[in-house]
mmCIF file with all atom_site columns, C-alpha atoms in Angstrom:
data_model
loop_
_atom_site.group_PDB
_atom_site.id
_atom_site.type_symbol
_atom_site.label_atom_id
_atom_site.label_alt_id
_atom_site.label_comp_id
_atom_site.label_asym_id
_atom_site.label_entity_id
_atom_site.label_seq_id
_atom_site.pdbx_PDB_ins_code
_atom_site.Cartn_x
_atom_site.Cartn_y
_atom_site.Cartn_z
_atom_site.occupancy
_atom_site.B_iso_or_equiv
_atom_site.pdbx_formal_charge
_atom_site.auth_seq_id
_atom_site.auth_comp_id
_atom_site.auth_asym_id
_atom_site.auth_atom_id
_atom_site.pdbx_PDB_model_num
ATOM 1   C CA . UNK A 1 1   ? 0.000   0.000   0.000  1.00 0.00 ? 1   UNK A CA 1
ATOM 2   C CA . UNK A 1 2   ? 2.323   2.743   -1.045 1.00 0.00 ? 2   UNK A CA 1
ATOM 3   C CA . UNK A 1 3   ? 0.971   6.436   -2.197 1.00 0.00 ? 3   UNK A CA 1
ATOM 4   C CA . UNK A 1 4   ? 1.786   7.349   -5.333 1.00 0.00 ? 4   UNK A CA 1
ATOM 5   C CA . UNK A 1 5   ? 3.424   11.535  -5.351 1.00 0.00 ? 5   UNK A CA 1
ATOM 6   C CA . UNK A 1 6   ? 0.097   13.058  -6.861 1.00 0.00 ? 6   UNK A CA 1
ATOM 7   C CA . UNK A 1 7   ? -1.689  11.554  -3.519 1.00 0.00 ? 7   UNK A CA 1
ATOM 8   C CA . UNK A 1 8   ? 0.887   13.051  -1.328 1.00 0.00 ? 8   UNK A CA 1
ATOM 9   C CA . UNK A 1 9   ? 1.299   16.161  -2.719 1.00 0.00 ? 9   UNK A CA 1
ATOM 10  C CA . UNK A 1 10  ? -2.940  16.469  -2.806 1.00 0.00 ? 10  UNK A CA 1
ATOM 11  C CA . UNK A 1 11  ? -2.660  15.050  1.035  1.00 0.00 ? 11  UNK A CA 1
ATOM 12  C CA . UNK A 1 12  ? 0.012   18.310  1.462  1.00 0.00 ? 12  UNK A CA 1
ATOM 13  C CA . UNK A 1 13  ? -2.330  20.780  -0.781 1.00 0.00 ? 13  UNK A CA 1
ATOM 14  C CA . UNK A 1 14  ? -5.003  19.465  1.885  1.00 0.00 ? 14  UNK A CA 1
ATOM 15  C CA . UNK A 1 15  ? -3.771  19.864  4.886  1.00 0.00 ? 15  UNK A CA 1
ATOM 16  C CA . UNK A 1 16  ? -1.924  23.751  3.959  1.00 0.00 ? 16  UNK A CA 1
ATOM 17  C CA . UNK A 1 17  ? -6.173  24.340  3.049  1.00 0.00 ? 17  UNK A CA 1
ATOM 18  C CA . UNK A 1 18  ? -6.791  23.586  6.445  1.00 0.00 ? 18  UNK A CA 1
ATOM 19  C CA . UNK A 1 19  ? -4.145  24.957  8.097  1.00 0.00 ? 19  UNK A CA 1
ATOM 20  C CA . UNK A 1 20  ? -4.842  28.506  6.322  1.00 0.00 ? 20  UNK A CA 1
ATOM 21  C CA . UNK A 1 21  ? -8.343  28.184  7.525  1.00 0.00 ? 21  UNK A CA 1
ATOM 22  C CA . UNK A 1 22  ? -8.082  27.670  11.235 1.00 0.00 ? 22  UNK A CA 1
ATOM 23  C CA . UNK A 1 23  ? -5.411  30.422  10.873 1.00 0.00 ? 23  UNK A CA 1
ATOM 24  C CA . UNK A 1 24  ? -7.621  32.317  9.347  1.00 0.00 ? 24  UNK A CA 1
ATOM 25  C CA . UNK A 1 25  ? -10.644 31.754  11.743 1.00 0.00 ? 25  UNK A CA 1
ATOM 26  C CA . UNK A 1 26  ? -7.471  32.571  14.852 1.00 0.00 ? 26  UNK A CA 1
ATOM 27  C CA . UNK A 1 27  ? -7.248  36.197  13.366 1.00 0.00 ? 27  UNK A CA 1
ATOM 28  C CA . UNK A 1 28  ? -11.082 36.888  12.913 1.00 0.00 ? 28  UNK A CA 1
ATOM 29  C CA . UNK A 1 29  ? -11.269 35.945  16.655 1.00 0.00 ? 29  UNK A CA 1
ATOM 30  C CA . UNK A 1 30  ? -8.522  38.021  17.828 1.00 0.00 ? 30  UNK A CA 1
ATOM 31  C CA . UNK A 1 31  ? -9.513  40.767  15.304 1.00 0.00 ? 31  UNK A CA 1
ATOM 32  C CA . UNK A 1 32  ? -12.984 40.918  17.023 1.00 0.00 ? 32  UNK A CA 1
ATOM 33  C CA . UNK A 1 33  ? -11.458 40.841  20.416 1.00 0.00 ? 33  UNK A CA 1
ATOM 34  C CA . UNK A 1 34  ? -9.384  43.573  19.672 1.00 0.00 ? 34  UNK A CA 1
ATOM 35  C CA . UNK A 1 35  ? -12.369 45.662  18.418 1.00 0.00 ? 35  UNK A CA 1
ATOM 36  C CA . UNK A 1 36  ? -14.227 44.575  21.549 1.00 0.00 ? 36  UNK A CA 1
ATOM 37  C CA . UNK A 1 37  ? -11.311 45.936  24.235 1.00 0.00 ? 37  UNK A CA 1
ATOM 38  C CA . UNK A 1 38  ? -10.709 49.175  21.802 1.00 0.00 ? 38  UNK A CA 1
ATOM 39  C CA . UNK A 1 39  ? -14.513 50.106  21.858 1.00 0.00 ? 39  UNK A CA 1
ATOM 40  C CA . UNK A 1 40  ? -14.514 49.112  25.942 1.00 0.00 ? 40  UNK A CA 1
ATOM 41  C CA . UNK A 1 41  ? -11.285 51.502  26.398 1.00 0.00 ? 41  UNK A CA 1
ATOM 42  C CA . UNK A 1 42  ? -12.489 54.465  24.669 1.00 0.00 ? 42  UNK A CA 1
ATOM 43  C CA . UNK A 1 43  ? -15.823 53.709  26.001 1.00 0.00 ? 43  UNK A CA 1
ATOM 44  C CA . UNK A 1 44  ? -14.376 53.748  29.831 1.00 0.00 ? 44  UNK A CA 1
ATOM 45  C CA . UNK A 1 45  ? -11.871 56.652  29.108 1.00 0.00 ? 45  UNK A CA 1
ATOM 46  C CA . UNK A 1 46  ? -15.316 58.867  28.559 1.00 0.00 ? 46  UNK A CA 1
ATOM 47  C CA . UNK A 1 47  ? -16.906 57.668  31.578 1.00 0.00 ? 47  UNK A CA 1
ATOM 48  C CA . UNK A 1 48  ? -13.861 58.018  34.066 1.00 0.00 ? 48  UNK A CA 1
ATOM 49  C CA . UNK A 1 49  ? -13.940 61.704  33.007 1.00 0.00 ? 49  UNK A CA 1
ATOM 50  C CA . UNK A 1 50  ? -17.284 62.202  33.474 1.00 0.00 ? 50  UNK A CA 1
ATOM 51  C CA . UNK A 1 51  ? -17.690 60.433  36.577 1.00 0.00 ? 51  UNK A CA 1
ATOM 52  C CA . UNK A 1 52  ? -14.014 62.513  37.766 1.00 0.00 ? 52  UNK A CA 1
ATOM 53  C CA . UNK A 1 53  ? -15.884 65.449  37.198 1.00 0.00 ? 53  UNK A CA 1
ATOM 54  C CA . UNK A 1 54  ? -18.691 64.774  38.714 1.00 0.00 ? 54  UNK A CA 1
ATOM 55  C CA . UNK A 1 55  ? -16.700 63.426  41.848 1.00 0.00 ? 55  UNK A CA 1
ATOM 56  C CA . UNK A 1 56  ? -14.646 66.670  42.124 1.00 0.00 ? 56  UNK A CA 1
ATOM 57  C CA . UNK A 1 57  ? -18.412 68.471  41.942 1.00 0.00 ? 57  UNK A CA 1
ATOM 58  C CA . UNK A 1 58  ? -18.836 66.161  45.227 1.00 0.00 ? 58  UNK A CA 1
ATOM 59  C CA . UNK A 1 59  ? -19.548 68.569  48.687 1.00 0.00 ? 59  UNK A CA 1
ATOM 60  C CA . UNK A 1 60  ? -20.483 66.136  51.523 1.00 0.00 ? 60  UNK A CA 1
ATOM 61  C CA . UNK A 1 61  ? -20.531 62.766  52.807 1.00 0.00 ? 61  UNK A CA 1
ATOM 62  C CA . UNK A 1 62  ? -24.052 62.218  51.327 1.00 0.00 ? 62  UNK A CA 1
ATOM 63  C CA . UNK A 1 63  ? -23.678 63.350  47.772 1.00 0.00 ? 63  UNK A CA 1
ATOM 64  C CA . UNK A 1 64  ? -20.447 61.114  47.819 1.00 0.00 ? 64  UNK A CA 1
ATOM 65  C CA . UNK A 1 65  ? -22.745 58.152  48.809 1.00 0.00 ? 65  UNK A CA 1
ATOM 66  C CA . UNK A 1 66  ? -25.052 59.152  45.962 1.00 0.00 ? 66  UNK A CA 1
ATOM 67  C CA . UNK A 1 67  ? -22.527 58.906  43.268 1.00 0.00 ? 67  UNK A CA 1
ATOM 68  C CA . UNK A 1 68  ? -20.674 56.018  44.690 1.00 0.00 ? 68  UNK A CA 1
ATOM 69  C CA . UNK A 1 69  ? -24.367 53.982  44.565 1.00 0.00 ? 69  UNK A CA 1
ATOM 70  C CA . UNK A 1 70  ? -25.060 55.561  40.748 1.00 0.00 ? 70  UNK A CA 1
ATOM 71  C CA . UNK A 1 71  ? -21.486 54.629  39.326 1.00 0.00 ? 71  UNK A CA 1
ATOM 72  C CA . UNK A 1 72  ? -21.459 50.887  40.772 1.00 0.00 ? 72  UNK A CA 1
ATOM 73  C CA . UNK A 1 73  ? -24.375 48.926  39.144 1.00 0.00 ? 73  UNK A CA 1
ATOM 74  C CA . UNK A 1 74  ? -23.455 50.667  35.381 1.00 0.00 ? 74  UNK A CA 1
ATOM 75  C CA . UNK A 1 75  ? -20.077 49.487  35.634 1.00 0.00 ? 75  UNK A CA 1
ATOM 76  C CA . UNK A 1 76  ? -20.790 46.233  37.121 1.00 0.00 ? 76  UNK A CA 1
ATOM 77  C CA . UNK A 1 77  ? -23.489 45.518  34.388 1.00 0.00 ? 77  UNK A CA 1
ATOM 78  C CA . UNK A 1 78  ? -21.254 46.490  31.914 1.00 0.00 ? 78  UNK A CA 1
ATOM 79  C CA . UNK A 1 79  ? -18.340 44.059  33.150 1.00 0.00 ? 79  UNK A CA 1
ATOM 80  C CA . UNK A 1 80  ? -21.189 41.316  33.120 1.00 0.00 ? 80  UNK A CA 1
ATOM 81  C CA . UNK A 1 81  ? -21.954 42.724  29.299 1.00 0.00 ? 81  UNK A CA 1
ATOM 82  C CA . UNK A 1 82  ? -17.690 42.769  29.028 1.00 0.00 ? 82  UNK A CA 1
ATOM 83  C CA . UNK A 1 83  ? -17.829 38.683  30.180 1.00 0.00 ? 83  UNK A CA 1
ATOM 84  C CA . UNK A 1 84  ? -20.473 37.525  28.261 1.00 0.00 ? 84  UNK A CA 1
ATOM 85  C CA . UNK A 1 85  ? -18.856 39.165  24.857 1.00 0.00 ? 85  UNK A CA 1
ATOM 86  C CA . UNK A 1 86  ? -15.519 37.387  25.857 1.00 0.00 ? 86  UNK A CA 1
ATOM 87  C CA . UNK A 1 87  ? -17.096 34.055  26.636 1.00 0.00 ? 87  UNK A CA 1
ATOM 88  C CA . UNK A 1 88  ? -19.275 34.251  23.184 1.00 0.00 ? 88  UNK A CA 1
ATOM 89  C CA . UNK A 1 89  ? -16.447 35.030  21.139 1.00 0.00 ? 89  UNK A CA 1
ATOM 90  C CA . UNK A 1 90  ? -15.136 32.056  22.751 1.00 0.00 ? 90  UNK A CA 1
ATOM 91  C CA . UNK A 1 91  ? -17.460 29.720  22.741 1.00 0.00 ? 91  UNK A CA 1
ATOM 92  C CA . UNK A 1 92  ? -17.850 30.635  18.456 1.00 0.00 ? 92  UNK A CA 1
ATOM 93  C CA . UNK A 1 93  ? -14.074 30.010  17.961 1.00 0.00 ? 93  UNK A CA 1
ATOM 94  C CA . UNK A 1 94  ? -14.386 26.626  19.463 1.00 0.00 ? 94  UNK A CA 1
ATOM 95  C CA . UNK A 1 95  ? -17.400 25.706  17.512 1.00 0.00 ? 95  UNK A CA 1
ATOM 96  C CA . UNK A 1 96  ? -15.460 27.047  14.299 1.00 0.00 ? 96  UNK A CA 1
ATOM 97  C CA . UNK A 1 97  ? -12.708 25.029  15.273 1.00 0.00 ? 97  UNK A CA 1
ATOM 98  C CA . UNK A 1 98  ? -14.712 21.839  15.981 1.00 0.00 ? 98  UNK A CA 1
ATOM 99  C CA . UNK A 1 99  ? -16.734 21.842  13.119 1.00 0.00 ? 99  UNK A CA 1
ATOM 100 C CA . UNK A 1 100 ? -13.582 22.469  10.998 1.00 0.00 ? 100 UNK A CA 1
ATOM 101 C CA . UNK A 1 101 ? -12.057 19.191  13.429 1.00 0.00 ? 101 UNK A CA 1
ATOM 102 C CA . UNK A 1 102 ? -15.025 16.929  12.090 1.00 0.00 ? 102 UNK A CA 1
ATOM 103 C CA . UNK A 1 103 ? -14.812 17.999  8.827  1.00 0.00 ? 103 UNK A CA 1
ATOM 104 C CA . UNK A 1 104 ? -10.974 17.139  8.185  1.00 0.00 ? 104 UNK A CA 1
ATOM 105 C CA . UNK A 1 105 ? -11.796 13.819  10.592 1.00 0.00 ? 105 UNK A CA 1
ATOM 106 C CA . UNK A 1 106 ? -14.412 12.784  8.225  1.00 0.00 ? 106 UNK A CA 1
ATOM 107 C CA . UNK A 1 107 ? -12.705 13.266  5.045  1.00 0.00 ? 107 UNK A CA 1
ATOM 108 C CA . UNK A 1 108 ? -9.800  11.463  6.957  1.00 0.00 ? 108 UNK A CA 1
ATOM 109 C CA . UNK A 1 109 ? -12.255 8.520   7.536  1.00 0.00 ? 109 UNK A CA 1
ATOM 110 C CA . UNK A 1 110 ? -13.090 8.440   4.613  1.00 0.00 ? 110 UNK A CA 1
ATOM 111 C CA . UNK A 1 111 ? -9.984  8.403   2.789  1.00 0.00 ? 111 UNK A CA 1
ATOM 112 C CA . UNK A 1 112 ? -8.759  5.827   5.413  1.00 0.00 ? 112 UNK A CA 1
ATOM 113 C CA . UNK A 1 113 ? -11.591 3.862   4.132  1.00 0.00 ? 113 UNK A CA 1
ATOM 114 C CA . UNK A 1 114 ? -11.330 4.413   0.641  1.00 0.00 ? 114 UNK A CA 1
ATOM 115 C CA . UNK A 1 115 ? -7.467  2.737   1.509  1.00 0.00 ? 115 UNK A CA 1
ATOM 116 C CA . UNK A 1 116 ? -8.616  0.013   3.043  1.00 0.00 ? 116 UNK A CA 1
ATOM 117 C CA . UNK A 1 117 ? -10.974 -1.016  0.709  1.00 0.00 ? 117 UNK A CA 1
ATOM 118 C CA . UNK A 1 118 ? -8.269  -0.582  -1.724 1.00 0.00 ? 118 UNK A CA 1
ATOM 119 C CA . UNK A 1 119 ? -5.793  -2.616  -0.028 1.00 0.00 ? 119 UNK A CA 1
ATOM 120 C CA . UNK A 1 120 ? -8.346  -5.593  0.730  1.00 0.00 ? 120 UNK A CA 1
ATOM 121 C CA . UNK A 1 121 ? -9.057  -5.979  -3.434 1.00 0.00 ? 121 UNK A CA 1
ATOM 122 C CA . UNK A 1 122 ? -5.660  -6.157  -3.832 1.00 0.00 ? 122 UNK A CA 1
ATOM 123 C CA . UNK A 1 123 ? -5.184  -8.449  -0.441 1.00 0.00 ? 123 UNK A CA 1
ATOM 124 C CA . UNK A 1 124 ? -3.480  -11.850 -0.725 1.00 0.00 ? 124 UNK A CA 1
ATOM 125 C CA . UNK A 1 125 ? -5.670  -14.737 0.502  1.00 0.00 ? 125 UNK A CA 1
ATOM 126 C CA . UNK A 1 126 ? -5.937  -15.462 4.153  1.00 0.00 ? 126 UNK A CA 1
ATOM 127 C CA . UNK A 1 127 ? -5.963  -11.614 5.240  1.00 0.00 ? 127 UNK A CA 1
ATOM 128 C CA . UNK A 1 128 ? -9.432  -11.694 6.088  1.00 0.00 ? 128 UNK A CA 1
ATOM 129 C CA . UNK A 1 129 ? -8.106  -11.159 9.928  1.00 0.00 ? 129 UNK A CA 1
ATOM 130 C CA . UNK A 1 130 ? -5.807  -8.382  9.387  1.00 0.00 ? 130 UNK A CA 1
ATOM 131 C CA . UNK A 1 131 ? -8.540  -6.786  6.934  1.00 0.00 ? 131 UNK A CA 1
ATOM 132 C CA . UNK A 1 132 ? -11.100 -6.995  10.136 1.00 0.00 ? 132 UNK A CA 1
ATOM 133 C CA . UNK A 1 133 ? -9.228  -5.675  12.349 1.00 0.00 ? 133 UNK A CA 1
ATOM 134 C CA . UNK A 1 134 ? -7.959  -2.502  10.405 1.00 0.00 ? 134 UNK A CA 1
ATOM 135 C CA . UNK A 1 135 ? -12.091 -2.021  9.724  1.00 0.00 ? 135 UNK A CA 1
ATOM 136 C CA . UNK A 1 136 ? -12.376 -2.350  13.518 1.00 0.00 ? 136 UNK A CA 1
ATOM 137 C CA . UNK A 1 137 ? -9.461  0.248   14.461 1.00 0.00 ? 137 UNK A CA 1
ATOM 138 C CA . UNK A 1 138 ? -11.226 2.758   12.080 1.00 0.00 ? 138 UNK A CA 1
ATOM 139 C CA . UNK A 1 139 ? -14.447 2.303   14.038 1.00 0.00 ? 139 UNK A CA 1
ATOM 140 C CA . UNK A 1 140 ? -13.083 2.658   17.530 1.00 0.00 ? 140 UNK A CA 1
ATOM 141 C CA . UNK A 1 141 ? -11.916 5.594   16.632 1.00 0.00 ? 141 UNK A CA 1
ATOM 142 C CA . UNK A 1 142 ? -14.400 7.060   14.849 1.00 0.00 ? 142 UNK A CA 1
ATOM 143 C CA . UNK A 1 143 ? -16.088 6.495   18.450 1.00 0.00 ? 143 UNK A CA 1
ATOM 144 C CA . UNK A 1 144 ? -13.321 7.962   20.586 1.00 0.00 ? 144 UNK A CA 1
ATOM 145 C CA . UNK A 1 145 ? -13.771 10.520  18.143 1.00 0.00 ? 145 UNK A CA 1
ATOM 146 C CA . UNK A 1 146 ? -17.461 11.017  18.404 1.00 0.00 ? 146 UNK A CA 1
ATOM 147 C CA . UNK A 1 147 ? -17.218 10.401  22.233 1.00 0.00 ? 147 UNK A CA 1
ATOM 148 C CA . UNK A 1 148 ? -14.431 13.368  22.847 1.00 0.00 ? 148 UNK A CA 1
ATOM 149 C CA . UNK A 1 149 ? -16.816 15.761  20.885 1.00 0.00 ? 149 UNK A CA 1
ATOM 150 C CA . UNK A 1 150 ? -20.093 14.627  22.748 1.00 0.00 ? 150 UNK A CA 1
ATOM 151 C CA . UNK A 1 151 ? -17.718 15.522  26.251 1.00 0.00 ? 151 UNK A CA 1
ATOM 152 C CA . UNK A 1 152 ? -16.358 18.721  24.977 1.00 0.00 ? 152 UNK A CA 1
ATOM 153 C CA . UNK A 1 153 ? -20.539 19.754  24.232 1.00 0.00 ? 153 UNK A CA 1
ATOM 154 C CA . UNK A 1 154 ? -21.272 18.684  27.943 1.00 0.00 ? 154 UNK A CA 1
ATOM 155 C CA . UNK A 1 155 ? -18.569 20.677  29.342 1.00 0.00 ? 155 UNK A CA 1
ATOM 156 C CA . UNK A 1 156 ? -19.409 23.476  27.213 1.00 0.00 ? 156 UNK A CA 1
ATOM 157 C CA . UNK A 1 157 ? -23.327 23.449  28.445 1.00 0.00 ? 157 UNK A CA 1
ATOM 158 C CA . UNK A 1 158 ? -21.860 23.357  31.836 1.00 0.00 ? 158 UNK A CA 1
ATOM 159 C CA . UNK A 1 159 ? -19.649 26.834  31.303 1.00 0.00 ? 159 UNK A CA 1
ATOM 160 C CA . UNK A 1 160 ? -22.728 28.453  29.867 1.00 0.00 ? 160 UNK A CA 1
ATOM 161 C CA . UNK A 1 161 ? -24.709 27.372  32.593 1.00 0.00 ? 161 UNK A CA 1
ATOM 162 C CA . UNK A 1 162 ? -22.385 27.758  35.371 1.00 0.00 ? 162 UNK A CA 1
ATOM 163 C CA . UNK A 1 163 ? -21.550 31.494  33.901 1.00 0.00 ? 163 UNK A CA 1
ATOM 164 C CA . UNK A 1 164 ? -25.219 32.447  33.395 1.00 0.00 ? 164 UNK A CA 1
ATOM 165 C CA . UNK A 1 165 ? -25.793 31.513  37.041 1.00 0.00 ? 165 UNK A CA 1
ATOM 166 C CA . UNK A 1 166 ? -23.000 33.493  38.325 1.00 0.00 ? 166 UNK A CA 1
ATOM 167 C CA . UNK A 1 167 ? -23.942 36.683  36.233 1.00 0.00 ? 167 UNK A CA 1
ATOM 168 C CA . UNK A 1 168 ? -27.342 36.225  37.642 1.00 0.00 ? 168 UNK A CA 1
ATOM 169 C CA . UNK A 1 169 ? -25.587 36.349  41.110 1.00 0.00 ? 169 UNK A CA 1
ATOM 170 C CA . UNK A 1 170 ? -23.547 38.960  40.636 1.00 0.00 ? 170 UNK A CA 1
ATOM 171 C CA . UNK A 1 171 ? -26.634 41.080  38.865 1.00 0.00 ? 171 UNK A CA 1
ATOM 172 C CA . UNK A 1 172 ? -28.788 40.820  41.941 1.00 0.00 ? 172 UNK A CA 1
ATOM 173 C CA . UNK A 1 173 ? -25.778 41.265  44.282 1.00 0.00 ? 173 UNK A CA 1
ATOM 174 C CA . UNK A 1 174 ? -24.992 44.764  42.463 1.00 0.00 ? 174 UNK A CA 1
ATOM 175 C CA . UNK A 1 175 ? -28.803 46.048  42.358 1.00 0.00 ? 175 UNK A CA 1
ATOM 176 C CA . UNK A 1 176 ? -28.955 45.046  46.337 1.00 0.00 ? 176 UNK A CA 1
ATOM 177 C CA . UNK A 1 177 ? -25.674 46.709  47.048 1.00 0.00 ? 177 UNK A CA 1
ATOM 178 C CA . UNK A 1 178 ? -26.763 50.049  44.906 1.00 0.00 ? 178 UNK A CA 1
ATOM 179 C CA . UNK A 1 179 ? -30.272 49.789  46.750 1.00 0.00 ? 179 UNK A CA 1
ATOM 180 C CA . UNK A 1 180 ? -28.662 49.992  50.199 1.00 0.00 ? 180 UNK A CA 1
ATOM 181 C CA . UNK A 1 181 ? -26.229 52.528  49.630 1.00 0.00 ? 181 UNK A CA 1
ATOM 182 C CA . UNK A 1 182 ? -29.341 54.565  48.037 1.00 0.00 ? 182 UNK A CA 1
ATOM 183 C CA . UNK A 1 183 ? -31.385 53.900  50.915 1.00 0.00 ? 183 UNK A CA 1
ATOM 184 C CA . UNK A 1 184 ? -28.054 55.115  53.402 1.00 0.00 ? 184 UNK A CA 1
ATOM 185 C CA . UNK A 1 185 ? -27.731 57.615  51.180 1.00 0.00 ? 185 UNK A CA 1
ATOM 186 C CA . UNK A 1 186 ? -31.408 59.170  51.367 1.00 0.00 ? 186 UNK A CA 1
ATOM 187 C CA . UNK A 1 187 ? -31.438 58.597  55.204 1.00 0.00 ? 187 UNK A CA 1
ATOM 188 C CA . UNK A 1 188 ? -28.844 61.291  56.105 1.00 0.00 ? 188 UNK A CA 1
#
């Protein structure tokens, strides 16, 4: 079973396709990260000024409450906004990167296949055996394959969950916090 140069060099043409593409999909990411921390910088810098300013406009104890309570639950909402963009942009790279995974595993099966298939019409007589259990190997891992993917979905439900919950958390831990400084605030 020996490949011939025009199935290596389309094996090579096929794998620098692939290579380009998740190197391709890398940059989109980090372009859109970049885009996402330049827009959150300039958007900060604007709000630090305005919120200095209004701070230096500050003349007692209770007005310093006041704009304490109004400048925490913005900027803690928008660090919850901040987490969820990172952990989308995350979660799409992966699934980029897995669906490009299964694709290049299933043309790899299949090629595999295609060899085998090859190899056992042009198989001496009495290689039934090794002819089996090359069919079998393909299969098991084709499952591990399968099984690795279903594992890295679970543990992916479990990040969104376990993320949603803890926004939720921190959400109603921000509008409590604002609430009682409002209330401390209003008192005196």
């Amino acid at each position: 079973m020996k490949l011939t140069p025009e199935q290596m060099a389309a094996a090579q043409k096929a794998n620098l396709e692939t290579l380009s593409g998740l190197t391709n999909q890398a940059l989109q990411s980090i372009e859109k990260l970049v885009e996402l921390n330049m827009h959150i910088a300039k958007q900060s810098l604007g709000e630090s000024m305005s919120s200095a300013k209004k701070a230096l406009e500050v003349k007692d104890i209770q007005q310093l409450l006041a704009h304490q309570a109004e400048a925490v639950q913005p900027m803690a909402e928008k660090i919850m906004a901040y987490s969820r963009h990172l952990y989308e942009l995350a979660h799409e790279t992966q699934v980029s990167f897995t669906n490009s995974a299964e694709k290049e595993f299933q043309e790899g099966q299949k090629k595999m296949n295609a060899l085998v298939e090859d190899w056992t019409k042009n198989a001496p007589s009495g290689s039934d055996a090794a002819v089996h259990v090359m069919k079998q190997a393909i299969t098991s891992a084709a499952i591990v394959f399968e099984t690795s993917q279903n594992a890295v979905m679970h543990a992916v439900e479990v990040a969104q969950t376990n993320l949603s919950n803890a926004t939720s958390a921190v959400e109603k831990n921000v509008q409590s916090s604002s609430k009682t400084a409002s209330k401390k605030s209003s008192r005196k």
